[in-house]
Amino acid sequence: MSAPRPRWRQSVGRVVRQLDYGAGHRWLELDVRPPFALPRPGQFLQVVLPPIASPVLLPRPMSVAGATRLRRVPGQGGGLRLGFLYAPVGLGTLALAGLGAGDEVEVLGPLGRGYPLDEPGTPVLIAGGRGVAPLLFAADALAARPRAGGRVRRPVMLFGARDRAHLVGLADAHRRLAALRGRLHVCTDDGSLGPKAHVVTLLERVAPTLRGPVVLYACGPHAMLKAVARWALARGVRAWLAMESVMACGTGVCRGCPLPRSAAARKAFDPSRTPSLHGNREWAMCCTEGPVFEAGELDWERIE
Ligand SMILES: Cc1cc2nc3c(=O)[nH]c(=O)nc-3n(C[C@H](O)[C@H](O)[C@H](O)COP(=O)(O)OP(=O)(O)OC[C@H]3O[C@@H](n4cnc5c(N)ncnc54)[C@H](O)[C@@H]3O)c2cc1C
Ligand code: FES
């Protein structure tokens, strides 16, 4: 079987609004013109900043943190309203923060592989700092997908950050988990909210209290994802982790975003099934084969 055909498109995103989201983070909403496929949680867009607003040539990848379909207006078509949570830290994101309502950016997407949210088991969403972005969207998607019999799966979210202020989007996470009758547990490195603990310590405490098998969906700094992956691999627990890498094309062509495959993934490698151009046995391209990887697919010893 060959790799599925990519569904991404280039389109225009019009800024609806930008809000302060705490600890210097921003919440951005873009209305994206059709045709543009509805993203899945874990997928991302490449945002191309207008040259007049920014000295940045390459697009910046952004995880989708929320998506709603806009009503179809006769003659104008429908579209999507997409939400993003970002930190203005460098040239690209500072330029993005300078855009106001009505400004336009080019967008490419939806890109990459999202979280497989239909995996059996209790979903445990594990977020580190701004890594909460795709997991807010995952909580929405779980709420929108009742199982047979109309039952909604009740997820658990574990949310960690360096301090209380960096639990960005905590109120949103609370709201979305409450709608699902799910549980939210927080921890901080300095103990300013929740236990003074690492999110994996929280996982260790919470996992035995959950029903049946658990399936982990995580996003955050690579050090956190490494710890989650090792925890899961040691216990035979399925875990899906959203990775980041420096990206130029976002479509598997430039080879700029390699992540090392595990020995098992190198052995199982089949070039006809990889979505990256020609594929590579040693390296997986984060943009097309990820950004969501299963724990056993990557060599965590070689990931920084
Ligand atoms: C798949 C994917 C999804 C992503 N999703 C998001 C998202 O949802 N929200 C988001 O904010 N970012 C996200 N990023 C990261 C984002 O694309 C940018 O790389 C990052 O925000 C910095 O871009 P910049 O142009 O502002 O900084 P650059 O000009 O590229 O870097 C300038 C300086 O900032 C430093 N820097 C870069 N990133 C960070 C950081 N995160 N924290 C502190 N310093 C940093 C660099 O080391 C450098 O010194 C994602 C990346 C990938 C690959
Ligand atoms: S960003 Fe070009 S191959 Fe991934």
Short mmCIF file of C-alpha atoms and ligand atoms in Angstrom, two decimals:
data_model
loop_
_atom_site.label_atom_id
_atom_site.label_comp_id
_atom_site.label_asym_id
_atom_site.label_seq_id
_atom_site.Cartn_x
_atom_site.Cartn_y
_atom_site.Cartn_z
CA MET A 1 0.00 0.00 0.00
CA SER A 2 1.37 3.46 -0.86
CA ALA A 3 1.36 6.57 1.38
CA PRO A 4 -1.94 8.51 1.51
CA ARG A 5 -2.16 11.56 -0.76
CA PRO A 6 -1.54 14.80 1.15
CA ARG A 7 -4.60 17.05 1.45
CA TRP A 8 -2.84 20.35 2.11
CA ARG A 9 -3.54 23.58 0.24
CA GLN A 10 -2.19 27.10 0.19
CA SER A 11 -4.73 29.74 1.19
CA VAL A 12 -5.13 33.13 2.82
CA GLY A 13 -5.77 33.60 6.52
CA ARG A 14 -7.34 36.84 7.70
CA VAL A 15 -6.65 37.85 11.30
CA VAL A 16 -9.89 37.99 13.28
CA ARG A 17 -8.31 38.88 16.60
CA GLN A 18 -5.30 38.44 18.83
CA LEU A 19 -5.59 38.22 22.61
CA ASP A 20 -3.13 38.13 25.47
CA TYR A 21 -3.14 34.60 26.83
CA GLY A 22 -0.93 35.01 29.89
CA ALA A 23 2.83 34.76 30.55
CA GLY A 24 3.54 36.70 27.34
CA HIS A 25 1.63 34.23 25.14
CA ARG A 26 -0.93 35.16 22.48
CA TRP A 27 -4.12 33.60 21.17
CA LEU A 28 -4.56 34.22 17.44
CA GLU A 29 -7.68 33.56 15.38
CA LEU A 30 -7.52 33.33 11.59
CA ASP A 31 -10.36 32.92 9.12
CA VAL A 32 -9.01 30.73 6.34
CA ARG A 33 -10.55 30.82 2.88
CA PRO A 34 -11.78 27.63 1.26
CA PRO A 35 -10.88 25.20 -0.08
CA PHE A 36 -8.99 24.12 3.05
CA ALA A 37 -9.43 20.77 4.84
CA LEU A 38 -10.47 20.75 8.49
CA PRO A 39 -7.25 20.06 10.46
CA ARG A 40 -6.99 17.18 12.92
CA PRO A 41 -5.53 17.73 16.41
CA GLY A 42 -1.73 17.51 16.20
CA GLN A 43 -1.61 18.84 12.64
CA PHE A 44 -0.08 22.23 11.91
CA LEU A 45 -0.06 25.08 9.40
CA GLN A 46 2.89 26.87 7.86
CA VAL A 47 2.27 30.59 8.35
CA VAL A 48 4.00 32.84 5.81
CA LEU A 49 4.35 36.36 7.12
CA PRO A 50 3.86 39.25 4.68
CA PRO A 51 7.30 40.61 3.67
CA ILE A 52 6.21 44.13 4.56
CA ALA A 53 5.50 43.10 8.17
CA SER A 54 8.47 40.85 8.70
CA PRO A 55 12.13 40.27 7.83
CA VAL A 56 11.43 36.52 7.92
CA LEU A 57 11.54 34.62 4.64
CA LEU A 58 10.65 31.12 5.78
CA PRO A 59 7.20 30.23 7.08
CA ARG A 60 6.70 29.42 10.76
CA PRO A 61 4.94 26.16 11.74
CA MET A 62 2.05 26.56 14.21
CA SER A 63 -0.04 23.80 15.81
CA VAL A 64 -3.77 24.22 15.46
CA ALA A 65 -5.32 24.83 18.90
CA GLY A 66 -8.95 25.06 17.77
CA ALA A 67 -10.97 24.82 14.56
CA THR A 68 -14.57 25.58 13.65
CA ARG A 69 -16.31 25.59 10.30
CA LEU A 70 -17.73 28.96 9.23
CA ARG A 71 -21.25 29.11 7.87
CA ARG A 72 -21.43 28.88 4.10
CA VAL A 73 -22.57 32.19 2.60
CA PRO A 74 -24.05 31.90 -0.93
CA GLY A 75 -21.57 33.13 -3.49
CA GLN A 76 -18.78 33.49 -0.90
CA GLY A 77 -18.24 29.87 0.17
CA GLY A 78 -17.52 28.74 3.71
CA GLY A 79 -14.20 28.59 5.45
CA LEU A 80 -12.58 27.77 8.73
CA ARG A 81 -11.83 29.73 11.87
CA LEU A 82 -8.58 28.43 13.31
CA GLY A 83 -7.09 29.23 16.73
CA PHE A 84 -3.38 29.26 17.59
CA LEU A 85 -1.54 29.70 20.86
CA TYR A 86 1.96 31.04 20.47
CA ALA A 87 4.83 32.70 22.26
CA PRO A 88 6.38 35.77 20.59
CA VAL A 89 10.03 34.77 21.10
CA GLY A 90 11.87 35.56 17.87
CA LEU A 91 11.66 37.36 14.54
CA GLY A 92 8.73 35.42 13.08
CA THR A 93 6.48 35.24 16.11
CA LEU A 94 7.17 38.88 17.08
CA ALA A 95 6.10 39.91 13.56
CA LEU A 96 3.01 37.72 13.91
CA ALA A 97 2.16 39.47 17.19
CA GLY A 98 2.28 42.80 15.33
CA LEU A 99 -0.60 41.86 13.01
CA GLY A 100 -4.04 43.29 13.71
CA ALA A 101 -7.62 42.42 12.79
CA GLY A 102 -8.06 42.34 9.00
CA ASP A 103 -4.37 41.73 8.20
CA GLU A 104 -3.67 38.73 6.00
CA VAL A 105 -1.07 35.96 5.99
CA GLU A 106 -0.55 33.07 3.60
CA VAL A 107 -1.10 29.66 5.13
CA LEU A 108 -0.26 26.15 3.99
CA GLY A 109 -1.99 23.16 5.51
CA PRO A 110 -3.23 21.19 7.21
CA LEU A 111 0.18 19.53 7.42
CA GLY A 112 1.59 16.43 9.03
CA ARG A 113 0.14 13.53 10.96
CA GLY A 114 -2.22 14.26 13.85
CA TYR A 115 -3.05 12.26 16.98
CA PRO A 116 -4.94 8.97 16.43
CA LEU A 117 -7.68 9.82 18.94
CA ASP A 118 -9.66 6.64 18.23
CA GLU A 119 -7.12 4.39 19.97
CA PRO A 120 -8.87 2.25 22.60
CA GLY A 121 -8.37 3.16 26.25
CA THR A 122 -8.68 6.17 28.53
CA PRO A 123 -7.12 9.15 26.74
CA VAL A 124 -4.52 10.95 28.87
CA LEU A 125 -3.59 14.35 27.43
CA ILE A 126 -0.16 15.43 28.72
CA ALA A 127 0.81 19.08 28.19
CA GLY A 128 3.95 21.02 29.00
CA GLY A 129 3.59 24.84 28.88
CA ARG A 130 2.50 26.10 25.45
CA GLY A 131 2.44 22.45 24.34
CA VAL A 132 -1.15 22.56 25.57
CA ALA A 133 -2.16 24.06 22.17
CA PRO A 134 -2.89 20.85 20.18
CA LEU A 135 -4.29 19.17 23.30
CA LEU A 136 -6.98 21.84 23.74
CA PHE A 137 -8.00 20.95 20.21
CA ALA A 138 -7.78 17.22 21.01
CA ALA A 139 -10.20 17.75 23.95
CA ASP A 140 -12.65 19.47 21.55
CA ALA A 141 -12.32 16.61 19.08
CA LEU A 142 -12.97 13.97 21.76
CA ALA A 143 -16.12 15.87 22.80
CA ALA A 144 -17.29 15.93 19.18
CA ARG A 145 -16.85 12.16 18.69
CA PRO A 146 -19.16 10.18 20.91
CA ARG A 147 -18.58 6.44 20.79
CA ALA A 148 -21.21 3.88 19.88
CA GLY A 149 -24.17 4.40 22.22
CA GLY A 150 -23.57 8.16 22.32
CA ARG A 151 -21.02 7.91 25.15
CA VAL A 152 -18.26 10.50 25.15
CA ARG A 153 -14.81 9.27 26.24
CA ARG A 154 -13.75 11.00 29.44
CA PRO A 155 -10.14 12.08 29.11
CA VAL A 156 -7.71 13.09 31.81
CA MET A 157 -5.37 16.01 31.28
CA LEU A 158 -2.03 16.37 33.05
CA PHE A 159 -0.70 19.89 32.66
CA GLY A 160 2.73 20.97 33.87
CA ALA A 161 4.79 24.15 33.57
CA ARG A 162 7.66 25.91 35.27
CA ASP A 163 5.28 28.05 37.36
CA ARG A 164 1.61 28.99 37.71
CA ALA A 165 1.84 31.80 35.10
CA HIS A 166 3.18 29.40 32.45
CA LEU A 167 0.18 27.09 32.72
CA VAL A 168 -1.08 29.06 29.71
CA GLY A 169 -4.67 28.45 28.72
CA LEU A 170 -5.48 26.82 32.06
CA ALA A 171 -8.99 28.33 32.15
CA ASP A 172 -9.64 27.01 28.61
CA ALA A 173 -8.33 23.58 29.55
CA HIS A 174 -10.62 23.57 32.62
CA ARG A 175 -13.62 24.50 30.50
CA ARG A 176 -12.99 21.86 27.85
CA LEU A 177 -12.32 19.09 30.36
CA ALA A 178 -15.41 20.05 32.38
CA ALA A 179 -17.55 19.75 29.21
CA LEU A 180 -16.25 16.18 28.86
CA ARG A 181 -16.62 15.42 32.57
CA GLY A 182 -12.89 14.69 32.45
CA ARG A 183 -10.27 15.44 35.13
CA LEU A 184 -7.53 18.05 34.99
CA HIS A 185 -4.40 17.66 37.16
CA VAL A 186 -1.73 20.36 37.25
CA CYS A 187 1.81 20.53 38.57
CA THR A 188 4.57 23.14 38.54
CA ASP A 189 8.35 23.03 38.89
CA ASP A 190 8.21 25.62 41.71
CA GLY A 191 5.03 24.36 43.43
CA SER A 192 3.16 27.64 42.78
CA LEU A 193 0.12 25.62 41.62
CA GLY A 194 -0.47 21.93 42.20
CA PRO A 195 2.29 19.65 43.48
CA LYS A 196 5.93 20.65 42.98
CA ALA A 197 6.55 17.85 40.51
CA HIS A 198 7.33 16.87 36.95
CA VAL A 199 4.42 15.87 34.77
CA VAL A 200 5.75 12.28 34.59
CA THR A 201 5.63 12.06 38.39
CA LEU A 202 1.99 13.13 38.10
CA LEU A 203 1.44 10.47 35.42
CA GLU A 204 2.98 7.86 37.72
CA ARG A 205 0.49 8.83 40.45
CA VAL A 206 -2.62 9.20 38.28
CA ALA A 207 -2.28 6.27 35.82
CA PRO A 208 -3.01 3.48 38.37
CA THR A 209 -6.28 5.24 39.33
CA LEU A 210 -7.65 5.15 35.76
CA ARG A 211 -9.87 2.47 34.28
CA GLY A 212 -8.50 -0.02 31.76
CA PRO A 213 -5.61 0.66 29.42
CA VAL A 214 -4.47 4.25 29.05
CA VAL A 215 -3.35 5.87 25.81
CA LEU A 216 -1.13 8.94 26.06
CA TYR A 217 -1.20 12.01 23.81
CA ALA A 218 1.53 14.51 24.68
CA CYS A 219 3.01 17.82 23.55
CA GLY A 220 5.64 19.97 25.23
CA PRO A 221 9.41 20.46 25.42
CA HIS A 222 11.42 17.54 24.01
CA ALA A 223 12.88 16.76 27.47
CA MET A 224 9.34 16.21 28.76
CA LEU A 225 8.37 14.13 25.72
CA LYS A 226 11.47 11.96 26.18
CA ALA A 227 10.46 11.26 29.78
CA VAL A 228 6.88 10.44 28.74
CA ALA A 229 8.11 8.17 25.91
CA ARG A 230 10.48 6.28 28.22
CA TRP A 231 7.74 5.86 30.84
CA ALA A 232 5.36 4.48 28.21
CA LEU A 233 7.91 2.20 26.52
CA ALA A 234 8.96 0.69 29.87
CA ARG A 235 5.32 -0.25 30.60
CA GLY A 236 4.06 -1.19 27.14
CA VAL A 237 1.66 1.80 27.16
CA ARG A 238 0.79 3.40 23.82
CA ALA A 239 1.98 7.01 23.60
CA TRP A 240 1.76 9.58 20.83
CA LEU A 241 4.03 12.62 21.06
CA ALA A 242 3.93 15.87 19.05
CA MET A 243 7.50 16.86 18.20
CA GLU A 244 9.01 20.11 16.92
CA SER A 245 11.89 20.72 14.55
CA VAL A 246 13.17 23.64 12.54
CA MET A 247 11.14 23.54 9.33
CA ALA A 248 11.49 25.20 5.93
CA CYS A 249 9.04 23.58 3.49
CA GLY A 250 6.75 21.64 5.85
CA THR A 251 5.96 19.21 3.04
CA GLY A 252 8.79 16.65 3.10
CA VAL A 253 10.90 18.14 0.29
CA CYS A 254 13.73 20.17 1.86
CA ARG A 255 14.92 17.49 4.37
CA GLY A 256 15.36 20.19 6.98
CA CYS A 257 13.51 18.58 9.89
CA PRO A 258 15.00 15.09 10.49
CA LEU A 259 14.43 13.11 13.67
CA PRO A 260 16.30 9.82 14.30
CA ARG A 261 14.30 6.63 13.84
CA SER A 262 14.48 3.89 16.46
CA ALA A 263 16.19 0.60 15.53
CA ALA A 264 12.74 -1.05 15.21
CA ALA A 265 11.51 1.72 12.90
CA ARG A 266 14.68 1.45 10.76
CA LYS A 267 14.10 -2.28 10.42
CA ALA A 268 10.42 -1.83 9.47
CA PHE A 269 11.13 1.08 7.11
CA ASP A 270 9.28 0.87 3.77
CA PRO A 271 10.06 3.73 1.35
CA SER A 272 6.78 3.24 -0.51
CA ARG A 273 4.82 4.04 2.65
CA THR A 274 6.63 7.18 3.74
CA PRO A 275 5.02 10.51 2.82
CA SER A 276 8.42 12.30 2.60
CA LEU A 277 10.01 12.59 -0.82
CA HIS A 278 11.89 9.28 -1.39
CA GLY A 279 12.01 8.63 2.39
CA ASN A 280 15.06 7.82 4.48
CA ARG A 281 15.73 4.72 6.58
CA GLU A 282 17.73 6.57 9.25
CA TRP A 283 15.73 9.75 9.59
CA ALA A 284 12.03 10.54 9.75
CA MET A 285 10.93 13.96 8.53
CA CYS A 286 9.10 15.69 11.38
CA CYS A 287 6.83 17.63 9.01
CA THR A 288 5.33 14.73 7.06
CA GLU A 289 5.94 11.58 9.13
CA GLY A 290 5.19 13.55 12.31
CA PRO A 291 4.91 15.89 14.00
CA VAL A 292 3.02 13.23 16.01
CA PHE A 293 5.10 10.07 16.47
CA GLU A 294 4.41 6.94 18.46
CA ALA A 295 6.99 6.50 21.25
CA GLY A 296 8.58 3.40 19.64
CA GLU A 297 9.21 5.14 16.32
CA LEU A 298 12.03 7.45 17.49
CA ASP A 299 15.48 6.99 19.02
CA TRP A 300 15.07 9.04 22.21
CA GLU A 301 18.78 8.74 23.06
CA ARG A 302 19.61 10.88 20.01
CA ILE A 303 16.88 13.50 20.43
CA GLU A 304 17.82 16.87 21.93
C1 LIG B 1 5.09 21.34 14.17
C2 LIG B 1 5.38 22.60 14.94
C3 LIG B 1 4.37 23.22 15.64
C4 LIG B 1 4.62 24.39 16.35
N1 LIG B 1 3.61 24.95 17.04
C5 LIG B 1 3.83 26.08 17.75
C6 LIG B 1 2.77 26.66 18.52
O1 LIG B 1 1.63 26.15 18.54
N2 LIG B 1 3.06 27.79 19.21
C7 LIG B 1 4.32 28.36 19.21
O2 LIG B 1 4.53 29.37 19.89
N3 LIG B 1 5.33 27.83 18.50
C8 LIG B 1 5.11 26.70 17.78
N4 LIG B 1 6.14 26.15 17.06
C9 LIG B 1 7.44 26.84 17.04
C10 LIG B 1 7.37 28.00 16.05
O3 LIG B 1 7.17 27.54 14.74
C11 LIG B 1 8.64 28.88 15.99
O4 LIG B 1 9.75 28.14 15.66
C12 LIG B 1 8.94 29.55 17.28
O5 LIG B 1 7.78 30.12 17.77
C13 LIG B 1 10.01 30.63 17.09
O6 LIG B 1 9.89 31.30 15.86
P1 LIG B 1 10.47 32.76 15.66
O7 LIG B 1 10.54 33.09 14.22
O8 LIG B 1 9.71 33.71 16.51
O9 LIG B 1 11.92 32.66 16.28
P2 LIG B 1 13.30 32.59 15.49
O10 LIG B 1 13.63 33.90 14.91
O11 LIG B 1 13.30 31.40 14.61
O12 LIG B 1 14.24 32.36 16.74
C14 LIG B 1 14.72 33.51 17.44
C15 LIG B 1 15.24 33.11 18.79
O13 LIG B 1 14.18 32.59 19.58
C16 LIG B 1 14.59 31.36 20.14
N5 LIG B 1 13.43 30.53 20.22
C17 LIG B 1 12.89 29.83 19.21
N6 LIG B 1 11.82 29.15 19.67
C18 LIG B 1 11.71 29.45 20.98
C19 LIG B 1 10.82 29.09 22.00
N7 LIG B 1 9.82 28.25 21.76
N8 LIG B 1 10.99 29.58 23.26
C20 LIG B 1 12.00 30.43 23.52
N9 LIG B 1 12.89 30.81 22.59
C21 LIG B 1 12.74 30.32 21.35
C22 LIG B 1 15.61 30.80 19.18
O14 LIG B 1 16.50 29.93 19.84
C23 LIG B 1 16.30 32.04 18.70
O15 LIG B 1 17.34 32.41 19.56
C24 LIG B 1 5.93 24.97 16.36
C25 LIG B 1 6.95 24.34 15.67
C26 LIG B 1 6.69 23.17 14.97
C27 LIG B 1 7.79 22.50 14.24
S1 FES B 2 10.44 20.99 6.66
FE1 FES B 2 11.14 20.43 4.67
S2 FES B 2 11.31 18.27 4.87
FE2 FES B 2 10.38 18.86 6.74
#
